[in-house]
PDB file of C-alpha atoms in Angstrom:
ATOM      1  CA  MET A   1      81.104  -6.527 273.704  1.00 59.00           C
ATOM      2  CA  GLU A   2      82.195  -2.841 272.572  1.00 81.00           C
ATOM      3  CA  ASN A   3      79.594  -0.653 270.951  1.00 89.00           C
ATOM      4  CA  LYS A   4      81.620   0.276 267.899  1.00 93.00           C
ATOM      5  CA  ILE A   5      82.370  -3.228 265.868  1.00 94.00           C
ATOM      6  CA  THR A   6      83.839  -3.602 262.376  1.00 94.00           C
ATOM      7  CA  LEU A   7      81.555  -6.439 260.736  1.00 93.00           C
ATOM      8  CA  THR A   8      83.191  -9.432 259.189  1.00 94.00           C
ATOM      9  CA  PRO A   9      81.800 -12.887 258.005  1.00 93.00           C
ATOM     10  CA  GLU A  10      82.847 -14.390 261.368  1.00 93.00           C
ATOM     11  CA  ASN A  11      81.200 -11.945 263.647  1.00 93.00           C
ATOM     12  CA  ILE A  12      78.211 -10.789 261.739  1.00 91.00           C
ATOM     13  CA  GLN A  13      75.512 -13.146 263.270  1.00 90.00           C
ATOM     14  CA  GLN A  14      76.627 -12.441 266.823  1.00 91.00           C
ATOM     15  CA  VAL A  15      76.681  -8.572 266.375  1.00 90.00           C
ATOM     16  CA  LEU A  16      73.345  -8.241 264.287  1.00 86.00           C
ATOM     17  CA  SER A  17      71.554 -10.476 266.992  1.00 87.00           C
ATOM     18  CA  SER A  18      72.637  -8.447 269.862  1.00 86.00           C
ATOM     19  CA  SER A  19      70.022  -6.074 269.500  1.00 86.00           C
ATOM     20  CA  SER A  20      67.070  -5.987 271.965  1.00 88.00           C
ATOM     21  CA  ALA A  21      64.030  -4.098 272.892  1.00 82.00           C
ATOM     22  CA  ASP A  22      66.229  -1.394 274.677  1.00 84.00           C
ATOM     23  CA  HIS A  23      69.395  -1.698 272.922  1.00 90.00           C
ATOM     24  CA  LEU A  24      69.904  -0.921 269.065  1.00 94.00           C
ATOM     25  CA  VAL A  25      72.294  -2.058 266.383  1.00 95.00           C
ATOM     26  CA  LEU A  26      73.132   0.456 263.567  1.00 96.00           C
ATOM     27  CA  LEU A  27      74.399  -1.335 260.799  1.00 95.00           C
ATOM     28  CA  SER A  28      76.283   1.144 258.632  1.00 96.00           C
ATOM     29  CA  PHE A  29      77.040   0.508 255.148  1.00 96.00           C
ATOM     30  CA  TYR A  30      80.569   2.349 254.687  1.00 96.00           C
ATOM     31  CA  SER A  31      83.127   3.185 252.113  1.00 95.00           C
ATOM     32  CA  ALA A  32      86.239   5.124 252.601  1.00 94.00           C
ATOM     33  CA  GLN A  33      86.020   6.432 248.956  1.00 94.00           C
ATOM     34  CA  HIS A  34      82.840   8.239 249.674  1.00 94.00           C
ATOM     35  CA  PRO A  35      83.239  11.625 251.598  1.00 94.00           C
ATOM     36  CA  ASP A  36      79.959  11.457 252.933  1.00 95.00           C
ATOM     37  CA  CYS A  37      80.666   8.151 254.492  1.00 96.00           C
ATOM     38  CA  LEU A  38      83.564   9.603 256.399  1.00 95.00           C
ATOM     39  CA  ALA A  39      81.478  12.505 257.693  1.00 95.00           C
ATOM     40  CA  GLN A  40      78.652  10.157 258.893  1.00 95.00           C
ATOM     41  CA  ALA A  41      81.318   7.738 260.515  1.00 95.00           C
ATOM     42  CA  ALA A  42      82.439  10.903 262.599  1.00 95.00           C
ATOM     43  CA  ILE A  43      78.733  11.350 263.675  1.00 96.00           C
ATOM     44  CA  LEU A  44      78.329   7.765 264.440  1.00 96.00           C
ATOM     45  CA  ASP A  45      81.392   7.861 266.681  1.00 95.00           C
ATOM     46  CA  GLU A  46      79.817  10.730 268.650  1.00 94.00           C
ATOM     47  CA  LEU A  47      76.503   8.949 268.974  1.00 94.00           C
ATOM     48  CA  ALA A  48      78.479   5.691 270.087  1.00 93.00           C
ATOM     49  CA  THR A  49      79.685   7.609 273.166  1.00 90.00           C
ATOM     50  CA  GLN A  50      76.553   9.348 273.615  1.00 86.00           C
ATOM     51  CA  TYR A  51      74.686   6.393 273.895  1.00 87.00           C
ATOM     52  CA  LYS A  52      77.214   4.009 275.077  1.00 84.00           C
ATOM     53  CA  SER A  53      74.859   1.351 276.695  1.00 80.00           C
ATOM     54  CA  SER A  54      72.123   1.776 273.977  1.00 86.00           C
ATOM     55  CA  ILE A  55      73.447   1.314 270.767  1.00 93.00           C
ATOM     56  CA  THR A  56      75.996  -0.541 269.025  1.00 95.00           C
ATOM     57  CA  ILE A  57      77.574   0.757 265.718  1.00 96.00           C
ATOM     58  CA  ALA A  58      78.114  -2.232 263.507  1.00 95.00           C
ATOM     59  CA  THR A  59      80.286  -0.721 260.404  1.00 96.00           C
ATOM     60  CA  LEU A  60      80.381  -2.826 257.273  1.00 95.00           C
ATOM     61  CA  ASP A  61      83.264  -1.720 254.918  1.00 96.00           C
ATOM     62  CA  CYS A  62      81.999  -2.161 251.532  1.00 95.00           C
ATOM     63  CA  ASP A  63      85.360  -2.097 250.020  1.00 94.00           C
ATOM     64  CA  LEU A  64      87.080  -4.675 252.122  1.00 95.00           C
ATOM     65  CA  GLN A  65      84.072  -7.045 252.544  1.00 95.00           C
ATOM     66  CA  GLN A  66      82.486  -6.888 249.028  1.00 94.00           C
ATOM     67  CA  ALA A  67      80.925 -10.248 248.971  1.00 93.00           C
ATOM     68  CA  LEU A  68      79.223  -9.713 252.559  1.00 93.00           C
ATOM     69  CA  ALA A  69      78.091  -6.093 251.435  1.00 92.00           C
ATOM     70  CA  GLY A  70      76.722  -7.474 248.329  1.00 92.00           C
ATOM     71  CA  GLN A  71      74.488 -10.102 250.187  1.00 92.00           C
ATOM     72  CA  LEU A  72      73.266  -7.759 252.803  1.00 91.00           C
ATOM     73  CA  ALA A  73      72.763  -4.894 250.201  1.00 91.00           C
ATOM     74  CA  GLN A  74      70.471  -7.083 248.348  1.00 90.00           C
ATOM     75  CA  GLN A  75      68.412  -7.979 251.654  1.00 89.00           C
ATOM     76  CA  VAL A  76      67.794  -4.560 252.650  1.00 86.00           C
ATOM     77  CA  GLY A  77      67.706  -2.991 249.200  1.00 88.00           C
ATOM     78  CA  LEU A  78      70.580  -0.799 249.335  1.00 89.00           C
ATOM     79  CA  GLN A  79      70.395   2.197 246.958  1.00 87.00           C
ATOM     80  CA  ALA A  80      72.905   4.678 248.234  1.00 90.00           C
ATOM     81  CA  LEU A  81      75.926   5.150 250.502  1.00 94.00           C
ATOM     82  CA  PRO A  82      75.943   5.785 253.427  1.00 96.00           C
ATOM     83  CA  THR A  83      72.978   3.848 254.612  1.00 95.00           C
ATOM     84  CA  ILE A  84      72.177   2.954 258.149  1.00 96.00           C
ATOM     85  CA  VAL A  85      69.860   0.142 258.851  1.00 95.00           C
ATOM     86  CA  VAL A  86      68.496   0.134 262.489  1.00 95.00           C
ATOM     87  CA  LEU A  87      67.893  -3.096 264.264  1.00 94.00           C
ATOM     88  CA  LYS A  88      65.829  -3.587 267.252  1.00 93.00           C
ATOM     89  CA  ALA A  89      65.104  -6.957 268.689  1.00 89.00           C
ATOM     90  CA  GLY A  90      66.808  -8.682 265.857  1.00 86.00           C
ATOM     91  CA  SER A  91      64.677  -7.066 263.241  1.00 90.00           C
ATOM     92  CA  PRO A  92      65.083  -3.905 261.073  1.00 92.00           C
ATOM     93  CA  VAL A  93      62.975  -1.081 262.274  1.00 94.00           C
ATOM     94  CA  ASP A  94      64.218   1.848 260.100  1.00 94.00           C
ATOM     95  CA  VAL A  95      66.608   2.556 257.175  1.00 94.00           C
ATOM     96  CA  LEU A  96      68.404   5.861 256.798  1.00 95.00           C
ATOM     97  CA  ALA A  97      69.525   6.101 253.162  1.00 94.00           C
ATOM     98  CA  GLY A  98      72.154   8.825 252.208  1.00 94.00           C
ATOM     99  CA  ALA A  99      74.100  11.196 254.305  1.00 93.00           C
ATOM    100  CA  LYS A 100      71.967  12.083 257.486  1.00 95.00           C
ATOM    101  CA  THR A 101      72.879  14.801 260.155  1.00 95.00           C
ATOM    102  CA  LYS A 102      73.316  14.020 263.750  1.00 94.00           C
ATOM    103  CA  GLU A 103      69.866  15.452 264.602  1.00 94.00           C
ATOM    104  CA  GLU A 104      68.327  13.315 261.989  1.00 96.00           C
ATOM    105  CA  ILE A 105      69.974  10.149 263.407  1.00 96.00           C
ATOM    106  CA  THR A 106      69.193  11.219 266.949  1.00 93.00           C
ATOM    107  CA  LYS A 107      65.610  11.632 266.157  1.00 93.00           C
ATOM    108  CA  VAL A 108      65.380   7.871 264.863  1.00 94.00           C
ATOM    109  CA  LEU A 109      67.099   6.765 268.072  1.00 92.00           C
ATOM    110  CA  THR A 110      64.733   8.558 270.340  1.00 88.00           C
ATOM    111  CA  GLU A 111      61.727   7.096 268.551  1.00 91.00           C
ATOM    112  CA  HIS A 112      63.138   3.533 268.999  1.00 92.00           C
ATOM    113  CA  LEU A 113      65.055   3.564 272.491  1.00 88.00           C
ATOM    114  CA  PRO A 114      63.390   3.887 275.820  1.00 82.00           C
ATOM    115  CA  SER A 115      62.950   7.501 277.277  1.00 83.00           C
ATOM    116  CA  PRO A 116      66.204   9.482 278.174  1.00 81.00           C
ATOM    117  CA  GLU A 117      65.483   9.082 282.058  1.00 87.00           C
ATOM    118  CA  LEU A 118      65.096   5.157 281.804  1.00 84.00           C
ATOM    119  CA  ILE A 119      68.399   5.158 279.768  1.00 82.00           C
ATOM    120  CA  LEU A 120      69.947   7.167 282.657  1.00 87.00           C
ATOM    121  CA  LEU A 121      68.514   4.829 285.212  1.00 89.00           C
ATOM    122  CA  ASP A 122      69.957   1.851 283.492  1.00 86.00           C
ATOM    123  CA  GLN A 123      73.403   3.497 283.351  1.00 86.00           C
ATOM    124  CA  ALA A 124      73.038   4.326 287.232  1.00 90.00           C
ATOM    125  CA  LYS A 125      72.165   0.717 287.962  1.00 87.00           C
ATOM    126  CA  GLN A 126      75.358  -0.681 285.940  1.00 88.00           C
ATOM    127  CA  SER A 127      77.493   1.864 287.751  1.00 90.00           C
ATOM    128  CA  LEU A 128      76.161   0.708 290.988  1.00 86.00           C
ATOM    129  CA  THR A 129      76.840  -2.851 290.160  1.00 87.00           C
ATOM    130  CA  ALA A 130      80.285  -1.800 289.269  1.00 89.00           C
ATOM    131  CA  GLY A 131      80.740  -0.118 292.672  1.00 87.00           C
ATOM    132  CA  ASP A 132      81.100   3.376 291.234  1.00 91.00           C
ATOM    133  CA  LEU A 133      78.659   5.238 293.452  1.00 88.00           C
ATOM    134  CA  ASN A 134      79.509   8.815 292.216  1.00 89.00           C
ATOM    135  CA  ALA A 135      78.980   7.921 288.619  1.00 91.00           C
ATOM    136  CA  ALA A 136      75.707   5.974 289.723  1.00 93.00           C
ATOM    137  CA  TYR A 137      74.637   9.157 291.729  1.00 93.00           C
ATOM    138  CA  SER A 138      75.303  11.585 288.644  1.00 91.00           C
ATOM    139  CA  HIS A 139      73.201   9.371 286.281  1.00 92.00           C
ATOM    140  CA  ALA A 140      70.289   8.965 288.801  1.00 94.00           C
ATOM    141  CA  LYS A 141      70.328  12.714 289.358  1.00 93.00           C
ATOM    142  CA  GLN A 142      70.200  13.504 285.742  1.00 91.00           C
ATOM    143  CA  ALA A 143      67.096  11.016 285.370  1.00 92.00           C
ATOM    144  CA  TYR A 144      65.667  12.554 288.489  1.00 94.00           C
ATOM    145  CA  ASP A 145      65.802  16.169 286.809  1.00 92.00           C
ATOM    146  CA  ILE A 146      64.149  14.835 283.919  1.00 89.00           C
ATOM    147  CA  ALA A 147      61.418  13.090 285.424  1.00 90.00           C
ATOM    148  CA  ARG A 148      61.166  13.971 289.048  1.00 88.00           C
ATOM    149  CA  GLY A 149      57.477  12.525 289.331  1.00 86.00           C
ATOM    150  CA  ASN A 150      58.610   8.984 288.176  1.00 92.00           C
ATOM    151  CA  PRO A 151      58.419   6.739 291.262  1.00 93.00           C
ATOM    152  CA  ARG A 152      60.747   4.116 289.686  1.00 91.00           C
ATOM    153  CA  VAL A 153      63.319   7.007 289.217  1.00 93.00           C
ATOM    154  CA  ASN A 154      62.854   8.434 292.620  1.00 95.00           C
ATOM    155  CA  LEU A 155      63.195   4.957 294.223  1.00 95.00           C
ATOM    156  CA  VAL A 156      66.681   4.143 292.537  1.00 93.00           C
ATOM    157  CA  PHE A 157      67.891   7.636 293.293  1.00 95.00           C
ATOM    158  CA  ALA A 158      66.789   7.123 296.864  1.00 96.00           C
ATOM    159  CA  ASP A 159      68.637   3.684 297.129  1.00 94.00           C
ATOM    160  CA  ILE A 160      71.789   5.434 295.764  1.00 94.00           C
ATOM    161  CA  CYS A 161      71.630   8.319 298.129  1.00 93.00           C
ATOM    162  CA  ILE A 162      71.099   5.976 300.940  1.00 93.00           C
ATOM    163  CA  GLN A 163      74.262   4.138 299.840  1.00 90.00           C
ATOM    164  CA  ILE A 164      76.311   7.279 299.678  1.00 88.00           C
ATOM    165  CA  GLN A 165      74.950   8.409 303.073  1.00 86.00           C
ATOM    166  CA  LYS A 166      72.715  11.421 301.928  1.00 89.00           C
ATOM    167  CA  THR A 167      70.007  10.263 304.125  1.00 91.00           C
ATOM    168  CA  GLU A 168      68.024  13.452 304.041  1.00 90.00           C
ATOM    169  CA  ASP A 169      67.902  13.471 300.274  1.00 92.00           C
ATOM    170  CA  ALA A 170      66.995   9.855 300.444  1.00 95.00           C
ATOM    171  CA  ALA A 171      64.114  10.493 302.893  1.00 95.00           C
ATOM    172  CA  ALA A 172      62.803  13.154 300.831  1.00 95.00           C
ATOM    173  CA  LEU A 173      62.880  11.054 297.869  1.00 96.00           C
ATOM    174  CA  LEU A 174      60.932   8.153 299.471  1.00 96.00           C
ATOM    175  CA  ALA A 175      58.313  10.774 300.659  1.00 96.00           C
ATOM    176  CA  THR A 176      57.155  11.247 297.157  1.00 95.00           C
ATOM    177  CA  ILE A 177      56.244   7.753 296.449  1.00 95.00           C
ATOM    178  CA  PRO A 178      52.580   7.117 296.520  1.00 94.00           C
ATOM    179  CA  GLU A 179      50.942   5.084 299.101  1.00 93.00           C
ATOM    180  CA  ASP A 180      49.483   2.557 296.340  1.00 93.00           C
ATOM    181  CA  GLN A 181      53.288   1.972 295.216  1.00 92.00           C
ATOM    182  CA  HIS A 182      54.767   1.108 298.560  1.00 94.00           C
ATOM    183  CA  ASP A 183      55.980  -2.366 297.294  1.00 94.00           C
ATOM    184  CA  ALA A 184      58.848  -4.677 298.674  1.00 93.00           C
ATOM    185  CA  TYR A 185      61.452  -2.335 297.275  1.00 94.00           C
ATOM    186  CA  TYR A 186      60.140   0.621 298.818  1.00 95.00           C
ATOM    187  CA  ASN A 187      59.810  -0.912 302.251  1.00 95.00           C
ATOM    188  CA  ASN A 188      63.313  -2.400 301.958  1.00 95.00           C
ATOM    189  CA  LEU A 189      64.529   1.198 301.352  1.00 96.00           C
ATOM    190  CA  GLN A 190      62.765   2.473 304.291  1.00 95.00           C
ATOM    191  CA  ALA A 191      64.236   0.114 306.496  1.00 95.00           C
ATOM    192  CA  LYS A 192      67.678   0.519 304.996  1.00 93.00           C
ATOM    193  CA  LEU A 193      67.218   4.457 305.659  1.00 95.00           C
ATOM    194  CA  ILE A 194      66.536   3.855 309.225  1.00 94.00           C
ATOM    195  CA  GLN A 195      69.699   1.856 309.646  1.00 90.00           C
ATOM    196  CA  ALA A 196      71.651   4.458 307.948  1.00 89.00           C
ATOM    197  CA  GLN A 197      70.154   7.298 310.049  1.00 89.00           C
ATOM    198  CA  GLU A 198      70.908   5.549 313.237  1.00 86.00           C
ATOM    199  CA  ALA A 199      74.394   4.673 312.089  1.00 80.00           C
ATOM    200  CA  GLN A 200      74.989   8.494 311.470  1.00 80.00           C
ATOM    201  CA  GLU A 201      73.961   9.455 314.926  1.00 79.00           C
ATOM    202  CA  SER A 202      76.946   7.885 316.730  1.00 83.00           C
ATOM    203  CA  PRO A 203      77.587   8.690 320.551  1.00 89.00           C
ATOM    204  CA  GLU A 204      80.849  10.325 319.360  1.00 90.00           C
ATOM    205  CA  ILE A 205      78.946  12.822 317.242  1.00 91.00           C
ATOM    206  CA  LYS A 206      76.556  13.662 319.808  1.00 91.00           C
ATOM    207  CA  ARG A 207      79.384  14.469 322.495  1.00 93.00           C
ATOM    208  CA  LEU A 208      81.234  16.470 320.173  1.00 94.00           C
ATOM    209  CA  ARG A 209      77.989  18.344 319.168  1.00 92.00           C
ATOM    210  CA  GLN A 210      77.422  19.036 322.759  1.00 94.00           C
ATOM    211  CA  ALA A 211      80.988  20.043 323.666  1.00 95.00           C
ATOM    212  CA  VAL A 212      80.616  22.586 320.492  1.00 94.00           C
ATOM    213  CA  GLU A 213      77.506  24.297 321.689  1.00 94.00           C
ATOM    214  CA  GLN A 214      79.216  24.674 325.123  1.00 95.00           C
ATOM    215  CA  ASN A 215      82.385  25.975 323.403  1.00 94.00           C
ATOM    216  CA  PRO A 216      81.344  27.702 320.307  1.00 91.00           C
ATOM    217  CA  GLU A 217      84.600  29.542 319.867  1.00 93.00           C
ATOM    218  CA  ASP A 218      86.770  26.496 320.093  1.00 95.00           C
ATOM    219  CA  LEU A 219      87.782  25.970 316.336  1.00 96.00           C
ATOM    220  CA  ALA A 220      89.971  22.873 317.125  1.00 95.00           C
ATOM    221  CA  LEU A 221      86.754  21.252 318.483  1.00 95.00           C
ATOM    222  CA  LEU A 222      84.745  22.169 315.405  1.00 95.00           C
ATOM    223  CA  CYS A 223      87.194  20.329 313.235  1.00 96.00           C
ATOM    224  CA  GLU A 224      87.124  17.162 315.339  1.00 95.00           C
ATOM    225  CA  LEU A 225      83.239  17.180 315.080  1.00 95.00           C
ATOM    226  CA  ALA A 226      83.654  17.680 311.130  1.00 95.00           C
ATOM    227  CA  GLN A 227      86.082  14.859 311.200  1.00 94.00           C
ATOM    228  CA  ALA A 228      83.654  12.453 313.007  1.00 92.00           C
ATOM    229  CA  GLN A 229      80.733  13.712 310.656  1.00 91.00           C
ATOM    230  CA  VAL A 230      83.058  12.691 307.767  1.00 91.00           C
ATOM    231  CA  ASP A 231      83.402   9.280 309.007  1.00 88.00           C
ATOM    232  CA  ALA A 232      79.766   9.001 309.637  1.00 85.00           C
ATOM    233  CA  GLY A 233      79.088   9.790 305.910  1.00 83.00           C
ATOM    234  CA  LYS A 234      77.497  13.103 306.874  1.00 87.00           C
ATOM    235  CA  LYS A 235      79.580  15.126 304.464  1.00 89.00           C
ATOM    236  CA  GLU A 236      77.163  18.299 304.413  1.00 89.00           C
ATOM    237  CA  ASP A 237      77.221  18.432 308.123  1.00 91.00           C
ATOM    238  CA  ALA A 238      81.096  18.258 307.988  1.00 94.00           C
ATOM    239  CA  LEU A 239      81.274  21.113 305.433  1.00 95.00           C
ATOM    240  CA  ASP A 240      78.793  23.128 307.616  1.00 95.00           C
ATOM    241  CA  SER A 241      81.185  22.694 310.574  1.00 95.00           C
ATOM    242  CA  LEU A 242      84.359  23.548 308.531  1.00 96.00           C
ATOM    243  CA  PHE A 243      82.773  26.530 307.195  1.00 96.00           C
ATOM    244  CA  LYS A 244      81.964  27.826 310.627  1.00 95.00           C
ATOM    245  CA  VAL A 245      85.857  27.386 311.194  1.00 95.00           C
ATOM    246  CA  LEU A 246      86.874  29.120 308.084  1.00 95.00           C
ATOM    247  CA  SER A 247      84.421  32.122 308.621  1.00 94.00           C
ATOM    248  CA  LYS A 248      86.302  32.872 311.780  1.00 94.00           C
ATOM    249  CA  ASP A 249      89.959  31.931 310.615  1.00 95.00           C
ATOM    250  CA  LEU A 250      90.566  30.927 307.027  1.00 93.00           C
ATOM    251  CA  ALA A 251      93.903  29.625 307.894  1.00 94.00           C
ATOM    252  CA  PHE A 252      93.148  27.610 310.687  1.00 95.00           C
ATOM    253  CA  GLY A 253      95.130  24.261 310.650  1.00 93.00           C
ATOM    254  CA  GLU A 254      93.849  21.970 307.964  1.00 94.00           C
ATOM    255  CA  ALA A 255      90.312  23.163 307.857  1.00 94.00           C
ATOM    256  CA  ARG A 256      90.586  24.713 304.238  1.00 94.00           C
ATOM    257  CA  LYS A 257      92.122  21.477 302.840  1.00 95.00           C
ATOM    258  CA  GLY A 258      89.692  19.410 304.457  1.00 95.00           C
ATOM    259  CA  PHE A 259      86.824  21.583 303.350  1.00 96.00           C
ATOM    260  CA  LEU A 260      88.027  21.179 299.582  1.00 95.00           C
ATOM    261  CA  ASP A 261      88.892  17.566 299.891  1.00 94.00           C
ATOM    262  CA  ILE A 262      85.182  16.997 301.009  1.00 94.00           C
ATOM    263  CA  ILE A 263      83.955  18.853 298.042  1.00 93.00           C
ATOM    264  CA  ALA A 264      85.984  16.885 295.533  1.00 91.00           C
ATOM    265  CA  SER A 265      84.816  13.806 297.107  1.00 88.00           C
ATOM    266  CA  LEU A 266      81.055  14.659 296.440  1.00 87.00           C
ATOM    267  CA  PRO A 267      79.471  13.265 293.289  1.00 83.00           C
ATOM    268  CA  GLU A 268      79.250  15.157 290.175  1.00 79.00           C
ATOM    269  CA  GLY A 269      75.957  17.150 290.139  1.00 78.00           C
ATOM    270  CA  ASP A 270      75.726  17.341 293.837  1.00 82.00           C
ATOM    271  CA  ALA A 271      74.159  20.418 294.773  1.00 83.00           C
ATOM    272  CA  ALA A 272      75.921  20.847 298.245  1.00 86.00           C
ATOM    273  CA  ALA A 273      79.302  20.845 296.352  1.00 88.00           C
ATOM    274  CA  ALA A 274      78.146  23.881 294.231  1.00 89.00           C
ATOM    275  CA  SER A 275      76.674  25.574 297.242  1.00 92.00           C
ATOM    276  CA  PHE A 276      79.523  25.382 299.650  1.00 94.00           C
ATOM    277  CA  ARG A 277      81.950  26.150 296.970  1.00 92.00           C
ATOM    278  CA  ARG A 278      80.260  29.436 296.477  1.00 93.00           C
ATOM    279  CA  LYS A 279      80.370  30.004 300.167  1.00 93.00           C
ATOM    280  CA  LEU A 280      83.905  29.639 300.227  1.00 93.00           C
ATOM    281  CA  TYR A 281      84.498  31.894 297.271  1.00 92.00           C
ATOM    282  CA  SER A 282      82.554  34.608 299.311  1.00 92.00           C
ATOM    283  CA  LEU A 283      85.049  34.350 301.931  1.00 90.00           C
ATOM    284  CA  LEU A 284      88.038  34.445 299.547  1.00 85.00           C
ATOM    285  CA  TYR A 285      86.851  37.232 297.379  1.00 79.00           C
TER     286      TYR A 285
END
């Protein structure tokens, strides 16, 4: 179900009962004849996007649904338009009568919703289920930046890092988990991490690395190593290899294009992308 709904007698029961402990329904009494309603509707549209997985905006057009509006108005003691009734787990928990600013509505949402990092963590899990690893990483990274000491956040973030083959980051995250919280999920992630690390150290990469050590000026060999590192999911190592090539010859083969392609493939918020982008700019300018 979308999170912006126009209420009718046919859907009202389903919509209003869709609230839960971590998902609010904002019942908005609205009339196009009231300028304050129009302004508040725009605010609610913004919030619907900002809290996409956490709230549903249920708009009741009092002009088009007069009978339904009259019935609900009596139940909530409606005194002014616009009015927002906040429902949580099927029950009203707050009433905002009259025009409210975005900040005032956000304050109420904050009081009744889970903490921001848990909302982001839920969004990360949803993206993970949908197979969108980059979005999952972005949401989990934001949750981590808010609550670095939260073991639950760190475990989910580590899980996502393993899946996108950022094994060093995953290892660092798992190292932060207190011993008394080494549960089945933690042990499973440790096993997955070991498998991922072993897969990344392929014989081909070892062979190419030794060859580069013996022939450090062979730029074609460095590019070959970078490609093998990309294939193994070691994108940061590949960027490092290609940067060595570009440091010696900015126009060498497809090195520059490959370097930029790898950066573009990294998740939003990835520190390595920003770091290597700056390094390239330092060579260009």
